[in-house]
Coordinates of N, CA and C and ligand atoms in Angstrom, one line a residue:
M1 N -18.6 17.6 -15.3 CA -18.2 16.2 -15.1 C -17.2 16.2 -13.9
A2 N -17.2 15.2 -13.1 CA -16.3 15.1 -12.0 C -14.9 14.8 -12.5
A3 N -13.9 15.3 -11.8 CA -12.5 15.1 -12.2 C -12.3 13.5 -12.2
R4 N -11.3 13.1 -13.0 CA -11.0 11.7 -13.0 C -10.5 11.2 -11.7
G5 N -11.0 10.1 -11.2 CA -10.5 9.6 -9.9 C -9.0 9.3 -10.0
L6 N -8.3 9.4 -8.8 CA -6.9 9.2 -8.8 C -6.6 8.3 -7.6
F7 N -5.8 7.3 -7.9 CA -5.6 6.2 -6.9 C -4.1 6.3 -6.5
L8 N -3.8 6.6 -5.3 CA -2.4 6.7 -4.8 C -2.3 5.7 -3.6
S9 N -1.2 4.9 -3.7 CA -0.9 4.0 -2.5 C 0.4 4.4 -1.9
F10 N 0.5 4.0 -0.6 CA 1.7 4.4 0.2 C 2.3 3.1 0.7
E11 N 3.6 2.9 0.5 CA 4.2 1.7 0.8 C 5.5 1.9 1.6
G12 N 6.0 0.8 2.2 CA 7.3 0.9 2.9 C 7.3 -0.1 4.0
I13 N 8.4 -0.4 4.6 CA 8.5 -1.3 5.7 C 7.8 -0.6 6.9
D14 N 7.5 -1.4 7.9 CA 6.9 -0.8 9.1 C 7.8 0.2 9.8
G15 N 7.3 1.4 10.1 CA 8.2 2.4 10.7 C 8.8 3.3 9.7
A16 N 8.6 3.1 8.4 CA 9.2 4.0 7.4 C 8.7 5.4 7.5
G17 N 7.4 5.6 8.0 CA 6.9 6.9 8.2 C 5.8 7.3 7.3
K18 N 5.2 6.3 6.6 CA 4.2 6.7 5.6 C 2.9 7.2 6.2
S19 N 2.5 6.6 7.3 CA 1.2 7.1 8.0 C 1.3 8.6 8.4
T20 N 2.5 9.0 8.8 CA 2.8 10.3 9.2 C 2.4 11.3 8.1
H21 N 2.5 11.0 6.9 CA 2.3 12.0 5.8 C 1.0 11.9 5.1
I22 N 0.2 10.9 5.3 CA -1.0 10.7 4.6 C -2.1 11.8 4.9
D23 N -2.2 12.1 6.2 CA -3.3 13.1 6.5 C -3.0 14.5 5.9
A24 N -1.7 14.9 5.9 CA -1.3 16.2 5.4 C -1.6 16.2 3.9
L25 N -1.3 15.1 3.2 CA -1.6 15.0 1.8 C -3.1 15.1 1.5
A26 N -3.9 14.4 2.4 CA -5.3 14.5 2.2 C -5.8 16.0 2.3
D27 N -5.2 16.7 3.2 CA -5.6 18.1 3.4 C -5.2 18.9 2.1
A28 N -4.0 18.6 1.6 CA -3.5 19.3 0.4 C -4.5 19.1 -0.8
F29 N -4.9 17.8 -0.9 CA -5.9 17.6 -2.0 C -7.2 18.2 -1.8
R30 N -7.7 18.3 -0.5 CA -9.0 18.9 -0.2 C -8.8 20.4 -0.5
A31 N -7.7 21.0 -0.2 CA -7.5 22.4 -0.4 C -7.5 22.7 -1.9
A32 N -7.1 21.7 -2.7 CA -7.1 21.9 -4.2 C -8.5 21.5 -4.8
G33 N -9.5 21.3 -3.9 CA -10.9 21.2 -4.3 C -11.3 19.7 -4.6
R34 N -10.5 18.8 -4.2 CA -10.8 17.4 -4.5 C -11.5 16.7 -3.3
Q35 N -12.3 15.7 -3.5 CA -12.9 14.8 -2.5 C -11.9 13.7 -2.3
V36 N -11.6 13.4 -1.0 CA -10.6 12.4 -0.7 C -11.2 11.2 0.0
T37 N -10.9 10.0 -0.4 CA -11.2 8.8 0.3 C -9.9 8.3 0.9
L38 N -9.9 8.2 2.2 CA -8.7 7.7 3.0 C -9.0 6.3 3.4
T39 N -8.1 5.4 3.0 CA -8.4 4.0 3.4 C -7.1 3.2 3.6
R40 N -7.2 2.0 3.9 CA -5.9 1.2 4.2 C -6.1 -0.3 3.9
E41 N -4.9 -0.9 3.8 CA -5.0 -2.4 3.7 C -4.0 -3.1 4.6
P42 N -4.2 -4.3 5.1 CA -5.5 -4.9 4.9 C -6.5 -4.2 5.7
G43 N -7.7 -4.0 5.1 CA -8.8 -3.3 5.8 C -9.6 -2.5 4.8
G44 N -10.3 -1.5 5.4 CA -11.1 -0.6 4.6 C -12.5 -0.9 4.4
T45 N -12.9 -2.2 4.7 CA -14.4 -2.5 4.7 C -14.5 -3.4 6.0
P46 N -15.8 -3.6 6.4 CA -16.0 -4.4 7.6 C -15.4 -5.8 7.5
L47 N -15.6 -6.4 6.3 CA -15.0 -7.8 6.1 C -13.5 -7.7 6.1
A48 N -12.9 -6.8 5.4 CA -11.5 -6.7 5.3 C -10.8 -6.3 6.6
E49 N -11.5 -5.6 7.5 CA -11.0 -5.3 8.8 C -11.0 -6.5 9.7
K50 N -11.9 -7.4 9.5 CA -11.9 -8.7 10.2 C -10.7 -9.5 9.8
V51 N -10.5 -9.5 8.5 CA -9.3 -10.2 7.9 C -8.0 -9.6 8.5
R52 N -8.0 -8.3 8.6 CA -6.8 -7.6 9.1 C -6.5 -8.2 10.5
A53 N -7.5 -8.2 11.4 CA -7.3 -8.7 12.7 C -6.7 -10.1 12.8
L54 N -7.2 -10.9 11.9 CA -6.6 -12.3 11.8 C -5.2 -12.3 11.3
A55 N -5.0 -11.6 10.1 CA -3.7 -11.7 9.5 C -2.6 -11.1 10.3
L56 N -2.9 -10.0 11.1 CA -1.9 -9.4 11.8 C -1.6 -10.0 13.2
H57 N -2.5 -10.9 13.6 CA -2.3 -11.5 15.0 C -2.2 -13.0 15.1
E58 N -2.7 -13.7 14.0 CA -2.7 -15.2 14.1 C -1.6 -15.7 13.3
P59 N -0.9 -16.7 13.8 CA 0.1 -17.4 13.0 C -0.5 -18.2 11.9
M60 N 0.0 -18.2 10.7 CA -0.5 -19.0 9.5 C 0.5 -19.1 8.5
D61 N 0.3 -20.1 7.5 CA 1.4 -20.2 6.5 C 1.2 -19.1 5.5
A62 N 2.3 -19.0 4.7 CA 2.3 -17.8 3.7 C 1.2 -17.9 2.7
L63 N 0.8 -19.1 2.2 CA -0.3 -19.1 1.2 C -1.6 -18.6 1.8
T64 N -1.9 -19.1 3.1 CA -3.1 -18.6 3.7 C -3.1 -17.1 3.9
E65 N -1.9 -16.6 4.3 CA -1.8 -15.2 4.5 C -2.0 -14.4 3.1
A66 N -1.4 -14.9 2.1 CA -1.6 -14.3 0.8 C -3.0 -14.3 0.3
L67 N -3.7 -15.5 0.5 CA -5.1 -15.6 0.0 C -5.9 -14.6 0.8
L68 N -5.7 -14.5 2.1 CA -6.5 -13.6 2.9 C -6.3 -12.2 2.5
M69 N -5.1 -11.8 2.2 CA -4.8 -10.4 1.8 C -5.5 -10.1 0.5
F70 N -5.5 -11.1 -0.5 CA -6.2 -10.8 -1.8 C -7.7 -10.8 -1.6
A71 N -8.2 -11.7 -0.8 CA -9.7 -11.7 -0.6 C -10.1 -10.4 0.0
A72 N -9.4 -9.9 1.0 CA -9.7 -8.6 1.7 C -9.7 -7.5 0.6
R73 N -8.6 -7.6 -0.2 CA -8.4 -6.6 -1.3 C -9.6 -6.5 -2.3
R74 N -10.1 -7.7 -2.7 CA -11.2 -7.7 -3.7 C -12.4 -7.0 -3.1
D75 N -12.7 -7.3 -1.8 CA -13.9 -6.7 -1.1 C -13.7 -5.2 -1.0
H76 N -12.4 -4.8 -0.7 CA -12.1 -3.4 -0.6 C -12.3 -2.7 -1.9
L77 N -11.8 -3.3 -3.0 CA -11.9 -2.7 -4.3 C -13.4 -2.6 -4.7
Q78 N -14.2 -3.6 -4.5 CA -15.6 -3.6 -4.8 C -16.4 -2.6 -4.1
R79 N -16.2 -2.5 -2.8 CA -17.0 -1.7 -1.9 C -16.6 -0.3 -1.7
V80 N -15.3 0.0 -1.8 CA -14.7 1.3 -1.5 C -14.0 1.9 -2.7
I81 N -12.9 1.3 -3.1 CA -12.0 1.9 -4.1 C -12.6 2.2 -5.4
V82 N -13.2 1.2 -6.0 CA -13.8 1.4 -7.4 C -14.9 2.5 -7.3
P83 N -15.9 2.4 -6.4 CA -16.9 3.4 -6.3 C -16.3 4.8 -6.1
A84 N -15.3 4.9 -5.3 CA -14.7 6.2 -5.0 C -14.0 6.8 -6.3
L85 N -13.4 5.9 -7.0 CA -12.7 6.4 -8.3 C -13.8 6.8 -9.3
A86 N -14.9 6.0 -9.3 CA -16.0 6.4 -10.2 C -16.6 7.7 -9.9
R87 N -16.6 8.1 -8.6 CA -17.1 9.4 -8.2 C -16.1 10.6 -8.5
G88 N -14.9 10.2 -8.8 CA -13.9 11.2 -9.1 C -13.0 11.5 -7.9
D89 N -13.1 10.7 -6.8 CA -12.3 11.0 -5.6 C -10.8 10.7 -5.8
V90 N -10.0 11.4 -5.0 CA -8.6 11.0 -4.8 C -8.6 9.9 -3.7
V91 N -8.2 8.7 -4.0 CA -8.1 7.6 -3.1 C -6.7 7.5 -2.6
L92 N -6.6 7.7 -1.2 CA -5.2 7.5 -0.6 C -5.3 6.3 0.2
C93 N -4.5 5.3 -0.2 CA -4.6 4.0 0.4 C -3.2 3.6 1.1
D94 N -3.3 3.4 2.4 CA -2.1 3.1 3.2 C -1.9 1.6 3.0
R95 N -1.0 1.3 2.0 CA -0.6 0.0 1.5 C -1.6 -0.6 0.6
F96 N -1.1 -1.3 -0.4 CA -1.9 -2.1 -1.4 C -1.2 -3.3 -1.8
T97 N -1.3 -3.7 -3.1 CA -0.8 -5.0 -3.5 C 0.7 -5.1 -3.4
D98 N 1.5 -4.0 -3.5 CA 2.9 -4.1 -3.4 C 3.3 -4.7 -2.1
A99 N 2.5 -4.4 -1.0 CA 2.8 -4.9 0.3 C 2.7 -6.4 0.3
T100 N 1.8 -7.0 -0.5 CA 1.7 -8.5 -0.5 C 3.0 -9.1 -1.2
F101 N 3.4 -8.4 -2.3 CA 4.7 -8.9 -2.9 C 5.9 -8.7 -2.0
A102 N 5.9 -7.6 -1.2 CA 7.0 -7.3 -0.4 C 7.0 -8.2 0.9
Y103 N 5.9 -8.3 1.5 CA 5.8 -9.1 2.8 C 5.7 -10.6 2.6
Q104 N 4.6 -11.0 1.8 CA 4.4 -12.4 1.6 C 5.5 -13.0 0.6
G105 N 5.8 -12.2 -0.4 CA 6.8 -12.6 -1.4 C 8.2 -12.4 -0.9
G106 N 8.6 -11.2 -0.7 CA 10.0 -10.9 -0.2 C 10.2 -11.5 1.2
G107 N 9.4 -11.0 2.2 CA 9.6 -11.4 3.6 C 9.5 -12.8 3.9
R108 N 8.4 -13.4 3.4 CA 8.1 -14.8 3.7 C 8.5 -15.8 2.6
G109 N 9.0 -15.3 1.5 CA 9.5 -16.1 0.5 C 8.5 -16.8 -0.4
F110 N 7.3 -16.4 -0.4 CA 6.2 -17.0 -1.2 C 6.4 -16.7 -2.7
D111 N 6.0 -17.7 -3.5 CA 6.3 -17.7 -4.9 C 5.8 -16.4 -5.6
W112 N 6.7 -15.7 -6.2 CA 6.4 -14.4 -6.8 C 5.4 -14.5 -8.0
Q113 N 5.6 -15.6 -8.8 CA 4.7 -15.8 -10.0 C 3.3 -16.1 -9.6
L114 N 3.2 -16.9 -8.5 CA 1.9 -17.2 -8.0 C 1.2 -16.0 -7.4
L115 N 1.9 -15.1 -6.8 CA 1.3 -13.8 -6.3 C 0.8 -13.0 -7.5
S116 N 1.6 -13.0 -8.6 CA 1.1 -12.3 -9.9 C -0.2 -12.9 -10.4
T117 N -0.3 -14.2 -10.3 CA -1.6 -14.8 -10.7 C -2.7 -14.4 -9.8
L118 N -2.5 -14.4 -8.5 CA -3.5 -14.0 -7.6 C -3.9 -12.5 -7.8
E119 N -2.9 -11.7 -8.1 CA -3.1 -10.3 -8.3 C -4.1 -10.1 -9.5
L120 N -3.8 -10.9 -10.6 CA -4.6 -10.8 -11.8 C -6.1 -11.2 -11.5
L121 N -6.2 -12.2 -10.7 CA -7.6 -12.7 -10.3 C -8.3 -11.6 -9.5
A122 N -7.6 -11.2 -8.4 CA -8.3 -10.3 -7.4 C -8.5 -8.9 -7.9
Q123 N -7.7 -8.4 -8.8 CA -7.8 -7.1 -9.3 C -8.3 -6.9 -10.7
D124 N -8.9 -8.0 -11.2 CA -9.5 -8.0 -12.5 C -10.6 -7.0 -12.5
A125 N -10.6 -6.1 -13.4 CA -11.7 -5.1 -13.5 C -13.0 -5.7 -13.9
V126 N -13.0 -6.8 -14.6 CA -14.2 -7.5 -15.0 C -14.9 -8.0 -13.7
G127 N -16.2 -7.7 -13.5 CA -16.8 -8.1 -12.3 C -16.8 -7.1 -11.2
L128 N -16.0 -6.0 -11.4 CA -16.0 -4.9 -10.5 C -16.9 -3.8 -11.0
E129 N -17.6 -4.0 -12.1 CA -18.4 -3.0 -12.7 C -17.7 -1.6 -12.9
A130 N -16.4 -1.8 -13.2 CA -15.6 -0.6 -13.4 C -15.4 -0.3 -14.9
D131 N -16.5 0.1 -15.5 CA -16.5 0.4 -16.9 C -15.5 1.5 -17.3
F132 N -15.3 2.4 -16.3 CA -14.4 3.5 -16.6 C -13.0 3.1 -16.6
V133 N -12.7 1.9 -16.0 CA -11.3 1.5 -16.0 C -10.9 0.8 -17.3
Q134 N -9.9 1.5 -17.9 CA -9.5 1.0 -19.3 C -8.6 -0.3 -19.2
K135 N -7.9 -0.3 -18.1 CA -6.9 -1.4 -18.0 C -7.6 -2.6 -17.4
P136 N -7.2 -3.9 -17.7 CA -7.8 -5.0 -17.2 C -7.5 -5.2 -15.7
L137 N -6.3 -4.7 -15.2 CA -5.9 -4.9 -13.9 C -5.9 -3.5 -13.1
I138 N -6.7 -3.5 -12.0 CA -6.8 -2.2 -11.3 C -5.6 -2.1 -10.4
Q139 N -4.8 -1.0 -10.7 CA -3.6 -0.7 -9.9 C -3.6 0.7 -9.5
P140 N -2.8 1.1 -8.5 CA -2.7 2.6 -8.2 C -2.1 3.3 -9.4
D141 N -2.5 4.6 -9.6 CA -1.9 5.4 -10.6 C -0.5 5.7 -10.2
L142 N -0.2 5.9 -8.9 CA 1.1 6.2 -8.4 C 1.3 5.5 -7.0
T143 N 2.4 5.0 -6.8 CA 2.8 4.4 -5.5 C 4.0 5.2 -4.9
L144 N 3.8 5.7 -3.7 CA 4.9 6.4 -3.0 C 5.5 5.4 -2.1
W145 N 6.7 5.0 -2.4 CA 7.5 4.0 -1.7 C 8.4 4.8 -0.7
F146 N 8.1 4.7 0.6 CA 8.9 5.3 1.6 C 10.0 4.3 1.9
D147 N 11.2 4.6 1.4 CA 12.3 3.7 1.6 C 13.3 4.1 2.7
V148 N 13.5 3.2 3.6 CA 14.4 3.5 4.7 C 15.1 2.2 5.1
P149 N 16.3 2.3 5.6 CA 17.0 1.1 6.1 C 16.2 0.5 7.3
P150 N 16.1 -0.8 7.4 CA 15.3 -1.4 8.4 C 15.8 -1.0 9.8
A151 N 17.1 -0.8 10.0 CA 17.6 -0.5 11.4 C 17.0 0.9 11.8
V152 N 16.9 1.8 10.9 CA 16.3 3.1 11.2 C 14.8 3.0 11.5
A153 N 14.1 2.2 10.8 CA 12.7 2.0 11.0 C 12.5 1.3 12.4
A154 N 13.3 0.4 12.7 CA 13.2 -0.4 14.0 C 13.4 0.6 15.2
E155 N 14.3 1.5 15.0 CA 14.6 2.5 16.0 C 13.4 3.4 16.2
R156 N 12.8 3.8 15.1 CA 11.6 4.7 15.2 C 10.4 4.0 15.9
L157 N 10.3 2.7 15.6 CA 9.2 1.9 16.2 C 9.4 1.5 17.7
A158 N 10.6 1.4 18.1 CA 10.9 1.0 19.5 C 10.2 1.9 20.4
G159 N 9.2 1.3 21.1 CA 8.5 2.1 22.2 C 7.4 2.9 21.6
A160 N 7.2 3.0 20.2 CA 6.2 3.9 19.7 C 4.8 3.2 19.8
R161 N 4.8 1.9 19.6 CA 3.5 1.2 19.7 C 3.7 -0.3 19.9
V162 N 2.6 -1.0 20.4 CA 2.8 -2.4 20.6 C 2.9 -3.1 19.3
P163 N 4.0 -3.9 19.1 CA 4.2 -4.5 17.8 C 3.2 -5.6 17.4
D164 N 2.8 -5.7 16.1 CA 1.9 -6.8 15.7 C 2.9 -7.9 15.2
K165 N 2.2 -8.9 14.6 CA 3.0 -10.1 14.1 C 4.1 -9.7 13.2
F166 N 3.9 -8.8 12.3 CA 5.0 -8.4 11.3 C 6.0 -7.5 12.0
E167 N 5.5 -6.5 12.8 CA 6.4 -5.6 13.4 C 7.4 -6.2 14.3
S168 N 7.1 -7.4 14.9 CA 8.0 -8.0 15.8 C 9.0 -8.9 15.1
Q169 N 9.0 -8.9 13.8 CA 10.0 -9.7 13.0 C 11.4 -9.1 13.1
P170 N 12.5 -9.9 13.0 CA 13.8 -9.4 13.0 C 14.2 -8.5 11.8
V171 N 15.3 -7.7 12.0 CA 15.7 -6.8 10.9 C 15.9 -7.6 9.6
A172 N 16.4 -8.8 9.6 CA 16.6 -9.6 8.4 C 15.3 -9.7 7.6
F173 N 14.2 -9.9 8.3 CA 12.9 -10.0 7.6 C 12.7 -8.8 6.8
F174 N 12.9 -7.6 7.4 CA 12.6 -6.3 6.8 C 13.6 -6.0 5.7
D175 N 14.8 -6.6 5.7 CA 15.8 -6.5 4.6 C 15.1 -7.2 3.4
A176 N 14.5 -8.3 3.6 CA 13.9 -9.1 2.5 C 12.6 -8.4 2.0
V177 N 11.9 -7.8 3.0 CA 10.7 -7.0 2.5 C 11.1 -5.8 1.7
R178 N 12.1 -5.1 2.1 CA 12.6 -4.0 1.4 C 13.1 -4.4 0.0
A179 N 13.8 -5.6 -0.1 CA 14.2 -6.1 -1.4 C 13.0 -6.4 -2.3
G180 N 11.9 -6.9 -1.6 CA 10.7 -7.1 -2.4 C 10.1 -5.8 -3.0
Y181 N 10.1 -4.8 -2.2 CA 9.6 -3.5 -2.8 C 10.5 -3.0 -3.9
A182 N 11.8 -3.2 -3.7 CA 12.8 -2.8 -4.8 C 12.5 -3.5 -6.1
R183 N 12.2 -4.8 -5.9 CA 11.9 -5.7 -7.1 C 10.6 -5.2 -7.8
R184 N 9.6 -4.9 -7.0 CA 8.4 -4.4 -7.6 C 8.6 -3.0 -8.3
A185 N 9.4 -2.2 -7.7 CA 9.7 -0.8 -8.3 C 10.5 -0.9 -9.5
E186 N 11.4 -1.9 -9.6 CA 12.2 -2.1 -10.8 C 11.3 -2.6 -11.9
G187 N 10.3 -3.4 -11.6 CA 9.5 -4.0 -12.6 C 8.5 -3.0 -13.2
Q188 N 8.1 -2.0 -12.4 CA 7.1 -1.0 -12.8 C 7.5 0.4 -12.5
P189 N 8.7 0.9 -13.0 CA 9.3 2.1 -12.6 C 8.4 3.3 -12.8
E190 N 7.5 3.3 -13.8 CA 6.6 4.5 -14.1 C 5.6 4.6 -13.0
R191 N 5.2 3.6 -12.3 CA 4.2 3.6 -11.3 C 4.8 4.0 -9.9
F192 N 6.1 3.8 -9.7 CA 6.7 4.0 -8.4 C 7.4 5.4 -8.3
A193 N 7.2 6.1 -7.2 CA 8.0 7.2 -6.8 C 8.7 6.8 -5.5
R194 N 10.1 6.6 -5.6 CA 10.8 6.3 -4.3 C 11.1 7.5 -3.5
I195 N 10.7 7.5 -2.3 CA 10.9 8.6 -1.4 C 12.0 8.2 -0.4
D196 N 13.1 9.0 -0.3 CA 14.1 8.8 0.7 C 13.5 9.1 2.0
A197 N 13.1 8.1 2.8 CA 12.4 8.4 4.1 C 13.4 8.4 5.3
D198 N 14.7 8.3 5.0 CA 15.7 8.4 6.0 C 16.2 9.8 6.1
Q199 N 15.2 10.7 6.4 CA 15.5 12.2 6.5 C 14.5 12.7 7.6
P200 N 14.7 13.9 8.1 CA 13.7 14.5 9.0 C 12.3 14.6 8.4
R201 N 11.3 14.6 9.2 CA 9.9 14.6 8.7 C 9.7 15.7 7.6
E202 N 10.2 16.9 7.9 CA 9.9 18.0 6.9 C 10.5 17.7 5.6
A203 N 11.7 17.2 5.6 CA 12.4 16.8 4.3 C 11.6 15.8 3.6
V204 N 11.1 14.8 4.3 CA 10.3 13.7 3.7 C 9.0 14.3 3.1
A205 N 8.4 15.2 3.8 CA 7.1 15.9 3.4 C 7.4 16.7 2.1
T206 N 8.6 17.3 2.0 CA 8.9 18.1 0.8 C 9.1 17.1 -0.4
A207 N 9.8 16.0 -0.1 CA 10.0 15.0 -1.2 C 8.7 14.4 -1.7
V208 N 7.8 14.2 -0.8 CA 6.5 13.7 -1.2 C 5.7 14.7 -2.1
R209 N 5.7 15.9 -1.7 CA 5.0 17.0 -2.5 C 5.7 17.1 -3.9
A210 N 7.1 17.1 -3.9 CA 7.8 17.2 -5.1 C 7.5 16.1 -6.1
A211 N 7.3 14.9 -5.5 CA 7.0 13.7 -6.4 C 5.6 13.9 -7.1
L212 N 4.7 14.5 -6.3 CA 3.4 14.7 -6.9 C 3.3 15.9 -7.9
V213 N 4.0 16.9 -7.5 CA 4.1 18.1 -8.4 C 4.8 17.8 -9.7
D214 N 5.9 17.0 -9.6 CA 6.6 16.6 -10.8 C 5.7 15.9 -11.8
R215 N 4.8 15.1 -11.3 CA 3.9 14.3 -12.2 C 2.6 15.1 -12.5
G216 N 2.5 16.3 -12.1 CA 1.3 17.1 -12.4 C 0.1 16.7 -11.6
I217 N 0.3 16.0 -10.4 CA -0.8 15.5 -9.6 C -1.3 16.5 -8.6
L218 N -0.3 17.3 -8.1 CA -0.7 18.4 -7.1 C -0.3 19.7 -7.7
Ligands
LIG1 N1 11.1 11.3 9.2 C1 11.0 10.8 10.5 N2 12.0 10.8 11.4 C2 11.9 10.3 12.6 N3 10.8 9.7 13.1 C3 9.7 9.6 12.2 C4 9.8 10.1 10.9 N4 8.6 9.9 10.3 C5 7.8 9.2 11.2 N5 8.5 9.1 12.4 C6 8.0 8.4 13.6 O1 8.2 7.0 13.4 C7 7.2 6.2 13.9 C8 6.6 5.4 12.7 O2 5.9 6.3 11.8 P1 4.6 5.9 11.0 O3 4.2 7.0 10.1 O4 3.6 5.3 11.9 O5 5.3 4.7 10.1 P2 4.5 3.6 9.1 O6 3.1 4.1 8.9 O7 5.4 3.7 7.9 O8 4.7 2.3 9.8 C9 6.2 7.2 14.5 O9 6.4 7.2 15.9 C10 6.5 8.5 13.8 O10 6.2 9.6 14.7
LIG2 C1 -1.5 -4.9 2.8 C2 -0.6 -5.9 3.4 C3 0.0 -5.6 4.7 N1 0.8 -6.5 5.2 C4 1.4 -6.2 6.6 C5 2.4 -5.1 6.6 C6 2.2 -4.5 8.0 O1 3.1 -5.1 8.9 C7 0.8 -4.9 8.4 C8 -0.2 -3.8 8.6 O2 0.2 -2.7 8.0 P1 0.1 -1.2 8.6 O3 -1.3 -0.8 8.4 O4 1.2 -0.4 8.0 O5 0.3 -1.3 10.1 P2 0.2 -0.2 11.2 O6 -1.2 0.2 11.3 O7 0.7 -0.9 12.4 O8 1.1 1.0 10.7 O9 0.3 -5.8 7.4 C9 1.1 -7.7 4.6 O10 1.9 -8.5 5.1 N2 0.6 -8.0 3.4 C10 -0.2 -7.1 2.8 O11 -0.7 -7.4 1.6

């Protein structure tokens, strides 16, 4: 029988350094004999990638943004994440629902309770043919939160790439996004591993591995 699927998400403000560590982690899981599905949000399916292009570049109000994120997420769950977990893959997802709470909730100030309602609707296992999922709400097994002061992240991003709609926000926006992540982590401490990302790359990589080893995942 295939190993049980494992769902890991990677979170943090833009420039925290999460993308830097995902490929190495994928290699570590493959070396341990696991099949890996690497994916991202918003995105991961043709439909969701179209939503990504809109959400990252078009101005819109926070409700429209939140609805688009959850619509993209449901398509992503149906077409990629749930089938991969059913096969027994390790799913490494660059951002998931915590980003909606942090960016649309924390950053843009959208109603937290309403986001929780949308989360229940979009991630309801019923209708996703996920018989193997015991919980009604599909969530990552573990979320690695790369936590870094916004000023440090901004310095890393300066000149690194052309900023999208979110990346060009002021530091105060990212203070609010970071507070959104902290609120989510406080609410679900067993699902979150906070990684101190304000360290050199090697130290961050060591902290990431330690978080997985401590939980018996690697
Ligand atoms: N620990 C680190 N110290 C300094 N720079 C880093 C560190 N980790 C990543 N970077 C650099 O910071 C930038 C943003 O990293 P990236 O992994 O793309 O962040 P994210 O995916 O969280 O937005 C990249 O140029 C990357 O090379
Ligand atoms: C998943 C998600 C991302 N976002 C934002 C956070 C990021 O600024 C942006 C895209 O994330 P990301 O893939 O990290 O950007 P990049 O490829 O440039 O590293 O979308 C939301 O606002 N809400 C969401 O639900």
